[in-house]
C-alpha positions as YAML, in Angstrom:
chain: A
units: angstrom
residues:
- id: 1
  name: MET
  ca: [-13.14, -18.10, 44.64]
- id: 2
  name: TYR
  ca: [-14.37, -14.49, 44.80]
- id: 3
  name: LEU
  ca: [-15.44, -14.92, 41.14]
- id: 4
  name: ASN
  ca: [-18.04, -17.40, 42.29]
- id: 5
  name: SER
  ca: [-19.36, -15.52, 45.18]
- id: 6
  name: ILE
  ca: [-20.21, -12.61, 42.96]
- id: 7
  name: HIS
  ca: [-22.12, -15.10, 40.52]
- id: 8
  name: ALA
  ca: [-19.72, -14.44, 37.52]
- id: 9
  name: PRO
  ca: [-20.64, -16.02, 34.07]
- id: 10
  name: ILE
  ca: [-18.11, -18.63, 34.18]
- id: 11
  name: ASP
  ca: [-18.79, -21.82, 32.35]
- id: 12
  name: CYS
  ca: [-15.62, -23.83, 33.23]
- id: 13
  name: TRP
  ca: [-12.15, -23.59, 35.15]
- id: 14
  name: GLY
  ca: [-8.90, -24.62, 33.86]
- id: 15
  name: VAL
  ca: [-5.61, -24.95, 35.72]
- id: 16
  name: GLY
  ca: [-2.25, -24.63, 33.85]
- id: 17
  name: THR
  ca: [-0.06, -22.22, 31.51]
- id: 18
  name: ASN
  ca: [-0.65, -24.31, 28.60]
- id: 19
  name: LEU
  ca: [-4.43, -23.99, 28.41]
- id: 20
  name: VAL
  ca: [-4.59, -20.90, 25.64]
- id: 21
  name: THR
  ca: [-1.40, -20.29, 24.78]
- id: 22
  name: ALA
  ca: [1.69, -21.98, 22.52]
- id: 23
  name: LYS
  ca: [3.77, -24.23, 24.79]
- id: 24
  name: GLY
  ca: [7.09, -22.55, 25.38]
- id: 25
  name: GLU
  ca: [5.95, -19.10, 24.65]
- id: 26
  name: SER
  ca: [5.29, -16.21, 26.96]
- id: 27
  name: ASN
  ca: [1.72, -16.12, 28.00]
- id: 28
  name: LEU
  ca: [1.38, -12.61, 27.06]
- id: 29
  name: SER
  ca: [3.83, -12.38, 24.05]
- id: 30
  name: GLY
  ca: [3.40, -9.78, 21.20]
- id: 31
  name: VAL
  ca: [5.49, -8.05, 18.71]
- id: 32
  name: TYR
  ca: [6.07, -4.34, 18.49]
- id: 33
  name: LYS
  ca: [7.39, -2.51, 15.20]
- id: 34
  name: MET
  ca: [8.10, 1.08, 15.35]
- id: 35
  name: ILE
  ca: [6.66, 3.12, 13.03]
- id: 36
  name: SER
  ca: [7.84, 6.56, 13.86]
- id: 37
  name: ILE
  ca: [9.08, 8.31, 17.13]
- id: 38
  name: GLN
  ca: [7.59, 11.70, 18.47]
- id: 39
  name: GLN
  ca: [10.67, 14.61, 18.89]
- id: 40
  name: ASN
  ca: [9.03, 18.03, 19.86]
- id: 41
  name: GLY
  ca: [5.89, 17.46, 19.24]
- id: 42
  name: LYS
  ca: [6.71, 15.97, 15.35]
- id: 43
  name: PHE
  ca: [6.72, 12.74, 14.30]
- id: 44
  name: ILE
  ca: [9.76, 11.38, 12.89]
- id: 45
  name: PRO
  ca: [9.14, 8.19, 10.48]
- id: 46
  name: LYS
  ca: [11.07, 4.96, 11.22]
- id: 47
  name: MET
  ca: [11.35, 1.49, 9.92]
- id: 48
  name: LYS
  ca: [12.43, -2.10, 10.89]
- id: 49
  name: ILE
  ca: [15.81, -2.71, 9.25]
- id: 50
  name: SER
  ca: [16.61, -5.91, 7.73]
- id: 51
  name: ASN
  ca: [19.18, -7.30, 5.16]
- id: 52
  name: ASN
  ca: [16.19, -8.18, 3.17]
- id: 53
  name: ILE
  ca: [14.06, -5.21, 2.12]
- id: 54
  name: ASP
  ca: [10.99, -7.68, 1.84]
- id: 55
  name: LYS
  ca: [11.19, -7.99, 5.68]
- id: 56
  name: ALA
  ca: [11.72, -4.35, 6.54]
- id: 57
  name: THR
  ca: [8.64, -2.38, 7.82]
- id: 58
  name: LEU
  ca: [6.57, 0.51, 6.04]
- id: 59
  name: PRO
  ca: [7.52, 3.57, 8.11]
- id: 60
  name: SER
  ca: [5.62, 6.24, 9.56]
- id: 61
  name: GLN
  ca: [1.68, 6.58, 10.50]
- id: 62
  name: LYS
  ca: [-0.27, 5.01, 7.75]
- id: 63
  name: GLY
  ca: [-3.99, 4.42, 6.57]
- id: 64
  name: VAL
  ca: [-5.62, 1.97, 4.35]
- id: 65
  name: VAL
  ca: [-8.30, 1.89, 1.87]
- id: 66
  name: ARG
  ca: [-10.14, -0.73, 0.36]
- id: 67
  name: ILE
  ca: [-11.02, -0.36, -3.30]
- id: 68
  name: TYR
  ca: [-13.97, -2.11, -5.14]
- id: 69
  name: SER
  ca: [-15.28, -2.94, -8.28]
- id: 70
  name: ASN
  ca: [-18.59, -4.36, -9.05]
- id: 71
  name: ASN
  ca: [-19.30, -4.79, -5.28]
- id: 72
  name: GLN
  ca: [-15.98, -6.97, -5.16]
- id: 73
  name: MET
  ca: [-12.70, -5.99, -3.43]
- id: 74
  name: ILE
  ca: [-9.66, -5.65, -5.81]
- id: 75
  name: PHE
  ca: [-6.92, -4.26, -3.73]
- id: 76
  name: ASP
  ca: [-6.12, -2.51, -0.60]
- id: 77
  name: LEU
  ca: [-3.99, 0.55, -0.77]
- id: 78
  name: ILE
  ca: [-1.65, 1.81, 2.29]
- id: 79
  name: PHE
  ca: [-0.85, 5.25, 2.35]
- id: 80
  name: LEU
  ca: [0.89, 7.79, 4.57]
- id: 81
  name: LYS
  ca: [-1.36, 9.31, 7.06]
- id: 82
  name: GLU
  ca: [-0.51, 12.84, 5.83]
- id: 83
  name: GLU
  ca: [-1.82, 11.53, 2.29]
- id: 84
  name: GLU
  ca: [-5.40, 11.00, 3.41]
- id: 85
  name: GLU
  ca: [-7.22, 14.09, 2.36]
- id: 86
  name: GLU
  ca: [-5.44, 13.97, -0.90]
- id: 87
  name: ILE
  ca: [-6.42, 10.35, -1.31]
- id: 88
  name: LYS
  ca: [-9.87, 11.00, -0.39]
- id: 89
  name: LYS
  ca: [-10.08, 13.75, -2.90]
- id: 90
  name: ILE
  ca: [-8.71, 11.50, -5.81]
- id: 91
  name: LEU
  ca: [-11.31, 8.79, -4.83]
- id: 92
  name: ASN
  ca: [-14.30, 10.97, -4.72]
- id: 93
  name: LEU
  ca: [-13.81, 12.31, -7.75]
- id: 94
  name: LYS
  ca: [-12.99, 8.81, -9.22]
- id: 95
  name: LYS
  ca: [-9.69, 10.14, -10.90]
- id: 96
  name: GLN
  ca: [-6.81, 7.93, -12.17]
- id: 97
  name: PHE
  ca: [-3.88, 6.95, -9.92]
- id: 98
  name: THR
  ca: [-0.83, 4.58, -9.67]
- id: 99
  name: ILE
  ca: [-0.27, 1.98, -7.25]
- id: 100
  name: PHE
  ca: [3.21, 0.38, -6.39]
- id: 101
  name: HIS
  ca: [4.23, -3.27, -5.29]
- id: 102
  name: PRO
  ca: [5.15, -3.03, -1.36]
- id: 103
  name: THR
  ca: [8.62, -4.32, -2.15]
- id: 104
  name: GLN
  ca: [9.34, -4.55, -5.90]
- id: 105
  name: ASP
  ca: [10.06, -0.77, -6.90]
- id: 106
  name: ASN
  ca: [9.56, -1.41, -10.70]
- id: 107
  name: THR
  ca: [6.13, -2.92, -10.27]
- id: 108
  name: PHE
  ca: [3.51, -0.63, -10.64]
- id: 109
  name: LYS
  ca: [-0.14, -0.43, -12.00]
- id: 110
  name: GLU
  ca: [-2.11, 2.46, -12.93]
- id: 111
  name: ILE
  ca: [-5.89, 2.33, -11.68]
- id: 112
  name: LYS
  ca: [-8.25, 3.69, -14.07]
- id: 113
  name: THR
  ca: [-11.59, 2.32, -13.13]
- id: 114
  name: TYR
  ca: [-13.41, 1.45, -9.42]
- id: 115
  name: ASP
  ca: [-16.86, 1.70, -8.26]
- id: 116
  name: SER
  ca: [-16.15, 2.55, -4.69]
- id: 117
  name: PHE
  ca: [-13.84, 2.60, -1.67]
- id: 118
  name: GLU
  ca: [-13.93, 2.23, 2.12]
- id: 119
  name: PHE
  ca: [-11.22, 3.53, 4.52]
- id: 120
  name: LEU
  ca: [-10.28, 0.61, 6.98]
- id: 121
  name: ILE
  ca: [-8.82, 2.38, 10.06]
- id: 122
  name: HIS
  ca: [-11.20, 4.23, 12.11]
- id: 123
  name: THR
  ca: [-10.69, 5.53, 15.62]
- id: 124
  name: ILE
  ca: [-12.73, 3.54, 18.17]
- id: 125
  name: PHE
  ca: [-11.22, 4.85, 21.27]
- id: 126
  name: GLU
  ca: [-9.62, 8.13, 22.27]
- id: 127
  name: ASN
  ca: [-8.62, 9.39, 25.76]
- id: 128
  name: GLY
  ca: [-10.17, 6.21, 27.52]
- id: 129
  name: ASN
  ca: [-13.76, 6.91, 25.49]
- id: 130
  name: ILE
  ca: [-15.24, 4.58, 23.13]
- id: 131
  name: LEU
  ca: [-16.09, 6.53, 20.20]
- id: 132
  name: GLN
  ca: [-17.99, 4.19, 18.20]
- id: 133
  name: PRO
  ca: [-19.54, 1.58, 20.75]
- id: 134
  name: ASP
  ca: [-21.46, -0.11, 17.75]
- id: 135
  name: GLU
  ca: [-18.39, -1.25, 16.19]
- id: 136
  name: LEU
  ca: [-17.29, -3.26, 19.01]
- id: 137
  name: LYS
  ca: [-20.39, -5.23, 19.48]
- id: 138
  name: LEU
  ca: [-19.83, -8.85, 18.85]
- id: 139
  name: GLU
  ca: [-22.92, -9.45, 16.48]
- id: 140
  name: ASN
  ca: [-22.11, -6.39, 14.24]
- id: 141
  name: ILE
  ca: [-18.58, -7.56, 13.80]
- id: 142
  name: ARG
  ca: [-19.82, -10.68, 12.92]
- id: 143
  name: VAL
  ca: [-22.16, -9.41, 10.30]
- id: 144
  name: ASN
  ca: [-19.62, -7.26, 8.89]
- id: 145
  name: VAL
  ca: [-17.38, -10.03, 8.55]
- id: 146
  name: GLN
  ca: [-19.76, -12.07, 6.69]
- id: 147
  name: ASN
  ca: [-20.77, -9.56, 4.50]
- id: 148
  name: ASP
  ca: [-17.14, -8.86, 3.45]
- id: 149
  name: LEU
  ca: [-16.56, -12.50, 2.91]
- id: 150
  name: LYS
  ca: [-19.23, -12.06, 0.06]
- id: 151
  name: LYS
  ca: [-17.13, -9.35, -1.81]
- id: 152
  name: ILE
  ca: [-13.92, -11.51, -2.06]
- id: 153
  name: ASP
  ca: [-14.03, -13.21, -5.33]
- id: 154
  name: HIS
  ca: [-13.93, -17.10, -5.24]
- id: 155
  name: THR
  ca: [-10.64, -17.31, -6.79]
- id: 156
  name: TYR
  ca: [-9.12, -15.99, -3.25]
- id: 157
  name: LYS
  ca: [-10.90, -18.61, -1.11]
- id: 158
  name: ARG
  ca: [-10.25, -21.82, -3.37]
- id: 159
  name: LEU
  ca: [-8.39, -24.03, -1.69]
- id: 160
  name: ILE
  ca: [-6.22, -25.09, -4.83]
- id: 161
  name: ASN
  ca: [-3.92, -22.34, -6.50]
- id: 162
  name: PRO
  ca: [-6.04, -19.39, -4.45]
- id: 163
  name: HIS
  ca: [-5.36, -16.05, -6.11]
- id: 164
  name: ILE
  ca: [-3.25, -13.69, -3.95]
- id: 165
  name: TYR
  ca: [-5.21, -10.76, -2.67]
- id: 166
  name: LYS
  ca: [-3.36, -7.56, -3.87]
- id: 167
  name: VAL
  ca: [-1.93, -4.85, -1.21]
- id: 168
  name: SER
  ca: [0.06, -1.67, -2.56]
- id: 169
  name: ILE
  ca: [1.37, 1.32, -1.58]
- id: 170
  name: THR
  ca: [1.54, 4.72, -2.61]
- id: 171
  name: GLU
  ca: [4.63, 6.38, -4.36]
- id: 172
  name: LYS
  ca: [5.11, 8.79, -1.60]
- id: 173
  name: LEU
  ca: [4.97, 5.89, 1.09]
- id: 174
  name: LYS
  ca: [7.41, 3.76, -1.52]
- id: 175
  name: ASN
  ca: [9.73, 6.87, -1.65]
- id: 176
  name: LEU
  ca: [10.10, 7.17, 2.24]
- id: 177
  name: LYS
  ca: [10.46, 3.44, 2.60]
- id: 178
  name: ASN
  ca: [13.40, 3.57, -0.11]
- id: 179
  name: THR
  ca: [14.72, 6.99, 1.62]
- id: 180
  name: LEU
  ca: [14.96, 5.31, 5.12]
- id: 181
  name: ALA
  ca: [16.19, 2.02, 3.62]
- id: 182
  name: LYS
  ca: [19.19, 3.97, 1.55]
- id: 183
  name: ALA
  ca: [20.25, 5.58, 4.74]
- id: 184
  name: ASN
  ca: [20.71, 2.37, 6.59]
- id: 185
  name: ASN
  ca: [22.54, 0.50, 3.62]
- id: 186
  name: ILE
  ca: [19.69, -2.12, 3.03]
- id: 187
  name: ILE
  ca: [19.26, -1.09, -0.55]
...
């Protein structure tokens, strides 16, 4: 009853283990998938191995950029973190580039036109310090989500036969994934 004594803002109390967790699951379950290990100050790419290449993870540290046309999201591109500056340069100069399907090697597309882009992964905490406190404010998160929903074409949001939003990878990430997969005899 310590929380009551300090007038903690609690609306209701609940007792039990099935209040907010799935019955039969650990109360604090989670999944961790290794993407790299650090050896002698250098990151070595790793990936989850599966007999099905579709279930294998993408290796190494990555970034994600969202591409827009006519203020609408058209696809997300996952790239190796080491490619970030090169990707920024290509996008800032509005250069043509090639994207690849994450699991189908022979499926690729040349991107010739786009209006804008947004990098989606940002450092918010570093060494225990909040770098971008405004991004953590619930009201700002709500407004950002509402604005983002307006940028998704209705064909992705419809209930019957919705389009699938495209997520692609760079050639360098595709090649790294395939190299690690071949080394582990999964392709």
